[in-house]
Short mmCIF file of the C-alpha atoms (twelve columns), coordinates in Angstrom:
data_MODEL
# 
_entry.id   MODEL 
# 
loop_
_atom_site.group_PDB 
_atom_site.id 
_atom_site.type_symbol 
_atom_site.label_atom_id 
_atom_site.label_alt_id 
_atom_site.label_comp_id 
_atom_site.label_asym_id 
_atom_site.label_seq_id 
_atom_site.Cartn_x 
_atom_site.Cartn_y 
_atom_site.Cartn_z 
_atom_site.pdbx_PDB_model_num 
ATOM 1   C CA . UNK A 1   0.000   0.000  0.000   1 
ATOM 2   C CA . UNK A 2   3.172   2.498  0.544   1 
ATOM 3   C CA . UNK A 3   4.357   1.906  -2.668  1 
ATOM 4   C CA . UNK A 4   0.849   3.023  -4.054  1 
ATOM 5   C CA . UNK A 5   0.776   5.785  -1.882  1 
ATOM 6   C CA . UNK A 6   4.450   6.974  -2.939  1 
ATOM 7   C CA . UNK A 7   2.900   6.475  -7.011  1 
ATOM 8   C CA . UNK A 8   -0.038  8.627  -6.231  1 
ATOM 9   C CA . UNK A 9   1.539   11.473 -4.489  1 
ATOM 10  C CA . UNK A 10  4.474   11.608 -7.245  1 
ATOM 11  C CA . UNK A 11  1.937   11.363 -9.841  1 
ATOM 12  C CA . UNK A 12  -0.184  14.331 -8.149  1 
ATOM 13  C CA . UNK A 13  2.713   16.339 -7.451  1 
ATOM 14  C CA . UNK A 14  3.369   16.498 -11.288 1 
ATOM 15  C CA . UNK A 15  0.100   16.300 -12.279 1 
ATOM 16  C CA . UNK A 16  -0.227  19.731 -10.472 1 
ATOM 17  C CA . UNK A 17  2.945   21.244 -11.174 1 
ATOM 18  C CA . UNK A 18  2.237   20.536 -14.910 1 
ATOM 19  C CA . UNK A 19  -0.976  22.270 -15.119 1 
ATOM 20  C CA . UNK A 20  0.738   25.175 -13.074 1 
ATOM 21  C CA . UNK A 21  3.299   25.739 -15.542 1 
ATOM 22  C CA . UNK A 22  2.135   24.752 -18.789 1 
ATOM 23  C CA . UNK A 23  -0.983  27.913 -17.860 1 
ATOM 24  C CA . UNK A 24  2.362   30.080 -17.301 1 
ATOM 25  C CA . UNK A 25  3.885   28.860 -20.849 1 
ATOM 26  C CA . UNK A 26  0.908   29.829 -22.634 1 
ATOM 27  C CA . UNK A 27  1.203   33.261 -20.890 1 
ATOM 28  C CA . UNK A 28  4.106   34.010 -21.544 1 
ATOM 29  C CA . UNK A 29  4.118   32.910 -25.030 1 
ATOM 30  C CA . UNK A 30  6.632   29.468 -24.436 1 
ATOM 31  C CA . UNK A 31  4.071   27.324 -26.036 1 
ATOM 32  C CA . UNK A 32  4.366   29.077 -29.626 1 
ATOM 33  C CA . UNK A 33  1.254   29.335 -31.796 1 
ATOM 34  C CA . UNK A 34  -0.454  27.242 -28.981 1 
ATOM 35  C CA . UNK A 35  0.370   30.031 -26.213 1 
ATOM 36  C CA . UNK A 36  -2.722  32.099 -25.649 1 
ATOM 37  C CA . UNK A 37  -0.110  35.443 -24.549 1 
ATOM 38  C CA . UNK A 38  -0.315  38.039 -21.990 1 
ATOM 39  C CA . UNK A 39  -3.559  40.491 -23.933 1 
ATOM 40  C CA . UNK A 40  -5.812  37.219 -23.950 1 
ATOM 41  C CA . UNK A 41  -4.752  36.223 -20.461 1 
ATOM 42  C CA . UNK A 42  -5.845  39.563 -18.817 1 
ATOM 43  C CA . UNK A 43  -8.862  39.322 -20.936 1 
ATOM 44  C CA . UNK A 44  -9.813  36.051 -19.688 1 
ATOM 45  C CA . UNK A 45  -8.461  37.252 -16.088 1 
ATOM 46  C CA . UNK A 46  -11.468 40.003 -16.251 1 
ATOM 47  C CA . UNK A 47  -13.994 37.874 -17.991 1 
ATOM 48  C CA . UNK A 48  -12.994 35.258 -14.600 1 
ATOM 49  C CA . UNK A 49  -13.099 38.356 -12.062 1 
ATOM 50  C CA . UNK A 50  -16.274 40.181 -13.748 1 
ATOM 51  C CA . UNK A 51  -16.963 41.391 -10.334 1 
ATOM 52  C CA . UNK A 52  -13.655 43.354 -9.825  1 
ATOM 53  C CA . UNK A 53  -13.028 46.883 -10.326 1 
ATOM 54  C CA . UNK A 54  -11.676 46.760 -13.881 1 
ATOM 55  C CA . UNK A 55  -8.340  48.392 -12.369 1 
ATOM 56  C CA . UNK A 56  -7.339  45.490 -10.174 1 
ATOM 57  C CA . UNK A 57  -7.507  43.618 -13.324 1 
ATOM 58  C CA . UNK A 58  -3.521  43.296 -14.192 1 
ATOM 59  C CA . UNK A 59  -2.578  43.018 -10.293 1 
ATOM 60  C CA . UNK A 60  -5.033  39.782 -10.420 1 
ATOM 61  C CA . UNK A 61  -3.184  38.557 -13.499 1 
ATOM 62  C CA . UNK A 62  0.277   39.260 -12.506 1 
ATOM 63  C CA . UNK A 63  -0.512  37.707 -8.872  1 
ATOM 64  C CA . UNK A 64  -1.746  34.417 -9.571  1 
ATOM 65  C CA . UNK A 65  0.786   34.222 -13.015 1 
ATOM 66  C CA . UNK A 66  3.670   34.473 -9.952  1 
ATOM 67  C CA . UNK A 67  1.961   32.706 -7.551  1 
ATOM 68  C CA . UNK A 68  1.247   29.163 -9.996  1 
ATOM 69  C CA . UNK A 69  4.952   29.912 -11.601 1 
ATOM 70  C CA . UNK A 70  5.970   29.806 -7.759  1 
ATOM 71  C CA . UNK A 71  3.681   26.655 -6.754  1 
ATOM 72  C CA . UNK A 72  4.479   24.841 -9.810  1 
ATOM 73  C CA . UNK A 73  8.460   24.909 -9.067  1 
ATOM 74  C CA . UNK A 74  8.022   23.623 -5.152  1 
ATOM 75  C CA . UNK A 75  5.531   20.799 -6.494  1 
ATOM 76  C CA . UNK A 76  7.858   19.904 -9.452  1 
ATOM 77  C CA . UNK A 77  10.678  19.721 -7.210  1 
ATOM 78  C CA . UNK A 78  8.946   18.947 -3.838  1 
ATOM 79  C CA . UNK A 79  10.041  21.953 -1.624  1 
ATOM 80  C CA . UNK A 80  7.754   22.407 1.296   1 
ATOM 81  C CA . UNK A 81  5.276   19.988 -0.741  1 
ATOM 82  C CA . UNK A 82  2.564   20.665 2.166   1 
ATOM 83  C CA . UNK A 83  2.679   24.400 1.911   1 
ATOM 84  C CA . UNK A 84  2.671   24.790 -1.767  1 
ATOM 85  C CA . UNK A 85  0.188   21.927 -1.953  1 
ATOM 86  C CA . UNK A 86  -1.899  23.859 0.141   1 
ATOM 87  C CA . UNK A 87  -1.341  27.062 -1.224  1 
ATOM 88  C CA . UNK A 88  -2.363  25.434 -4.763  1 
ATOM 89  C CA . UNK A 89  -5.789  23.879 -3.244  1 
ATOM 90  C CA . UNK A 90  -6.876  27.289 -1.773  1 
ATOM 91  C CA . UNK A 91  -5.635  29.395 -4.976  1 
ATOM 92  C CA . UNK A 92  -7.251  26.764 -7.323  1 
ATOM 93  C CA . UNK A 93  -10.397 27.196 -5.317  1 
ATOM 94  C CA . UNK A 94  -10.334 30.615 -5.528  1 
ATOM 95  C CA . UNK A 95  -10.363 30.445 -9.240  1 
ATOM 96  C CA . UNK A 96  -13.431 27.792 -9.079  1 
ATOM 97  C CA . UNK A 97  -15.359 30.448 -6.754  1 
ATOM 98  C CA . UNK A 98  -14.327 32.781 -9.114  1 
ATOM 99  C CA . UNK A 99  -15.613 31.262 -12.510 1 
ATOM 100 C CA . UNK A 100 -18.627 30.236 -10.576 1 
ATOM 101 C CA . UNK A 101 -19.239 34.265 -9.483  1 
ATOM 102 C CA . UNK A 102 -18.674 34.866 -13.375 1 
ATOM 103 C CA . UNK A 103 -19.994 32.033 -15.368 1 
ATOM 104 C CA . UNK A 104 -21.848 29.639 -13.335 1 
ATOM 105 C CA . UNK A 105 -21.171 26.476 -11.687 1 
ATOM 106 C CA . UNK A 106 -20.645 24.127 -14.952 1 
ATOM 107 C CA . UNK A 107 -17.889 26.315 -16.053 1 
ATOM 108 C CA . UNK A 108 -15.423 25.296 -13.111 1 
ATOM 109 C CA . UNK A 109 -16.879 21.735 -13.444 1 
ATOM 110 C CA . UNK A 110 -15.777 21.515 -17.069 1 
ATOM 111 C CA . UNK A 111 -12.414 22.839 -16.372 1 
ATOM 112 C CA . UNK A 112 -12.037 20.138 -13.494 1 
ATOM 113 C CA . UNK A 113 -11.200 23.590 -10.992 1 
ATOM 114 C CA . UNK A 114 -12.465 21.745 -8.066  1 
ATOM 115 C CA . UNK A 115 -11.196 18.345 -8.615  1 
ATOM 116 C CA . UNK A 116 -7.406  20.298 -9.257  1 
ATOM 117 C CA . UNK A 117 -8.276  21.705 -5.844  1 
ATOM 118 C CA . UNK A 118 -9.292  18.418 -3.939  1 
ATOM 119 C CA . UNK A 119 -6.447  16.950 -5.223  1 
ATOM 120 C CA . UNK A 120 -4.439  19.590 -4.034  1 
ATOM 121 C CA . UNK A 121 -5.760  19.199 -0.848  1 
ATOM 122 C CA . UNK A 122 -5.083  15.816 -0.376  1 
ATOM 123 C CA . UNK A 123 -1.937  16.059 -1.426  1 
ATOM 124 C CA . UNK A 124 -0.970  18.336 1.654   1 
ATOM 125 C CA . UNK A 125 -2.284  15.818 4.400   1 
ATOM 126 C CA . UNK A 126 0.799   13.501 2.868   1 
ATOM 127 C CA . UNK A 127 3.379   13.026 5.283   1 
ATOM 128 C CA . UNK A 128 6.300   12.185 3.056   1 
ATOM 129 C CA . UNK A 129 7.033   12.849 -0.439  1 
ATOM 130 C CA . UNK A 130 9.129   10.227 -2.531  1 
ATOM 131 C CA . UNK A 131 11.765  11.765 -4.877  1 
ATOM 132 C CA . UNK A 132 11.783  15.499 -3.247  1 
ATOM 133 C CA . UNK A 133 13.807  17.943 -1.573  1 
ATOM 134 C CA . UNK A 134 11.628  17.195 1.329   1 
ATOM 135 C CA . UNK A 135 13.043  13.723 1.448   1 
ATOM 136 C CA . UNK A 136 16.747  15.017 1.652   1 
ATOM 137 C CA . UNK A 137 15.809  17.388 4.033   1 
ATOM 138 C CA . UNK A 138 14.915  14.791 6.539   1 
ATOM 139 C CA . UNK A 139 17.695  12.849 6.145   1 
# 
Protein backbone atom coordinates (compact mmCIF):
# COMPACT_ATOMS: atom_id res chain seq x y z
CA UNK A 1 0.00 0.00 0.00
CA UNK A 2 3.17 2.50 0.54
CA UNK A 3 4.36 1.91 -2.67
CA UNK A 4 0.85 3.02 -4.05
CA UNK A 5 0.78 5.79 -1.88
CA UNK A 6 4.45 6.97 -2.94
CA UNK A 7 2.90 6.48 -7.01
CA UNK A 8 -0.04 8.63 -6.23
CA UNK A 9 1.54 11.47 -4.49
CA UNK A 10 4.47 11.61 -7.25
CA UNK A 11 1.94 11.36 -9.84
CA UNK A 12 -0.18 14.33 -8.15
CA UNK A 13 2.71 16.34 -7.45
CA UNK A 14 3.37 16.50 -11.29
CA UNK A 15 0.10 16.30 -12.28
CA UNK A 16 -0.23 19.73 -10.47
CA UNK A 17 2.95 21.24 -11.17
CA UNK A 18 2.24 20.54 -14.91
CA UNK A 19 -0.98 22.27 -15.12
CA UNK A 20 0.74 25.18 -13.07
CA UNK A 21 3.30 25.74 -15.54
CA UNK A 22 2.13 24.75 -18.79
CA UNK A 23 -0.98 27.91 -17.86
CA UNK A 24 2.36 30.08 -17.30
CA UNK A 25 3.88 28.86 -20.85
CA UNK A 26 0.91 29.83 -22.63
CA UNK A 27 1.20 33.26 -20.89
CA UNK A 28 4.11 34.01 -21.54
CA UNK A 29 4.12 32.91 -25.03
CA UNK A 30 6.63 29.47 -24.44
CA UNK A 31 4.07 27.32 -26.04
CA UNK A 32 4.37 29.08 -29.63
CA UNK A 33 1.25 29.33 -31.80
CA UNK A 34 -0.45 27.24 -28.98
CA UNK A 35 0.37 30.03 -26.21
CA UNK A 36 -2.72 32.10 -25.65
CA UNK A 37 -0.11 35.44 -24.55
CA UNK A 38 -0.32 38.04 -21.99
CA UNK A 39 -3.56 40.49 -23.93
CA UNK A 40 -5.81 37.22 -23.95
CA UNK A 41 -4.75 36.22 -20.46
CA UNK A 42 -5.85 39.56 -18.82
CA UNK A 43 -8.86 39.32 -20.94
CA UNK A 44 -9.81 36.05 -19.69
CA UNK A 45 -8.46 37.25 -16.09
CA UNK A 46 -11.47 40.00 -16.25
CA UNK A 47 -13.99 37.87 -17.99
CA UNK A 48 -12.99 35.26 -14.60
CA UNK A 49 -13.10 38.36 -12.06
CA UNK A 50 -16.27 40.18 -13.75
CA UNK A 51 -16.96 41.39 -10.33
CA UNK A 52 -13.65 43.35 -9.82
CA UNK A 53 -13.03 46.88 -10.33
CA UNK A 54 -11.68 46.76 -13.88
CA UNK A 55 -8.34 48.39 -12.37
CA UNK A 56 -7.34 45.49 -10.17
CA UNK A 57 -7.51 43.62 -13.32
CA UNK A 58 -3.52 43.30 -14.19
CA UNK A 59 -2.58 43.02 -10.29
CA UNK A 60 -5.03 39.78 -10.42
CA UNK A 61 -3.18 38.56 -13.50
CA UNK A 62 0.28 39.26 -12.51
CA UNK A 63 -0.51 37.71 -8.87
CA UNK A 64 -1.75 34.42 -9.57
CA UNK A 65 0.79 34.22 -13.02
CA UNK A 66 3.67 34.47 -9.95
CA UNK A 67 1.96 32.71 -7.55
CA UNK A 68 1.25 29.16 -10.00
CA UNK A 69 4.95 29.91 -11.60
CA UNK A 70 5.97 29.81 -7.76
CA UNK A 71 3.68 26.66 -6.75
CA UNK A 72 4.48 24.84 -9.81
CA UNK A 73 8.46 24.91 -9.07
CA UNK A 74 8.02 23.62 -5.15
CA UNK A 75 5.53 20.80 -6.49
CA UNK A 76 7.86 19.90 -9.45
CA UNK A 77 10.68 19.72 -7.21
CA UNK A 78 8.95 18.95 -3.84
CA UNK A 79 10.04 21.95 -1.62
CA UNK A 80 7.75 22.41 1.30
CA UNK A 81 5.28 19.99 -0.74
CA UNK A 82 2.56 20.66 2.17
CA UNK A 83 2.68 24.40 1.91
CA UNK A 84 2.67 24.79 -1.77
CA UNK A 85 0.19 21.93 -1.95
CA UNK A 86 -1.90 23.86 0.14
CA UNK A 87 -1.34 27.06 -1.22
CA UNK A 88 -2.36 25.43 -4.76
CA UNK A 89 -5.79 23.88 -3.24
CA UNK A 90 -6.88 27.29 -1.77
CA UNK A 91 -5.63 29.39 -4.98
CA UNK A 92 -7.25 26.76 -7.32
CA UNK A 93 -10.40 27.20 -5.32
CA UNK A 94 -10.33 30.62 -5.53
CA UNK A 95 -10.36 30.45 -9.24
CA UNK A 96 -13.43 27.79 -9.08
CA UNK A 97 -15.36 30.45 -6.75
CA UNK A 98 -14.33 32.78 -9.11
CA UNK A 99 -15.61 31.26 -12.51
CA UNK A 100 -18.63 30.24 -10.58
CA UNK A 101 -19.24 34.27 -9.48
CA UNK A 102 -18.67 34.87 -13.37
CA UNK A 103 -19.99 32.03 -15.37
CA UNK A 104 -21.85 29.64 -13.34
CA UNK A 105 -21.17 26.48 -11.69
CA UNK A 106 -20.64 24.13 -14.95
CA UNK A 107 -17.89 26.32 -16.05
CA UNK A 108 -15.42 25.30 -13.11
CA UNK A 109 -16.88 21.74 -13.44
CA UNK A 110 -15.78 21.51 -17.07
CA UNK A 111 -12.41 22.84 -16.37
CA UNK A 112 -12.04 20.14 -13.49
CA UNK A 113 -11.20 23.59 -10.99
CA UNK A 114 -12.47 21.75 -8.07
CA UNK A 115 -11.20 18.34 -8.62
CA UNK A 116 -7.41 20.30 -9.26
CA UNK A 117 -8.28 21.70 -5.84
CA UNK A 118 -9.29 18.42 -3.94
CA UNK A 119 -6.45 16.95 -5.22
CA UNK A 120 -4.44 19.59 -4.03
CA UNK A 121 -5.76 19.20 -0.85
CA UNK A 122 -5.08 15.82 -0.38
CA UNK A 123 -1.94 16.06 -1.43
CA UNK A 124 -0.97 18.34 1.65
CA UNK A 125 -2.28 15.82 4.40
CA UNK A 126 0.80 13.50 2.87
CA UNK A 127 3.38 13.03 5.28
CA UNK A 128 6.30 12.18 3.06
CA UNK A 129 7.03 12.85 -0.44
CA UNK A 130 9.13 10.23 -2.53
CA UNK A 131 11.76 11.77 -4.88
CA UNK A 132 11.78 15.50 -3.25
CA UNK A 133 13.81 17.94 -1.57
CA UNK A 134 11.63 17.20 1.33
CA UNK A 135 13.04 13.72 1.45
CA UNK A 136 16.75 15.02 1.65
CA UNK A 137 15.81 17.39 4.03
CA UNK A 138 14.91 14.79 6.54
CA UNK A 139 17.70 12.85 6.15
Amino acid sequence: MKILQDIASLSLRCALSAGFLSAVAGRLGLWGRHSSGWNKFLDYTAQVNSFAPHSLIPLLAITSTVLELTLGVMLLIGFKTNYAALGAAILTFLFALAMTLSYGIKEPLDYSVFVFSAGAFLLATIPYYKLSIDQLLIK
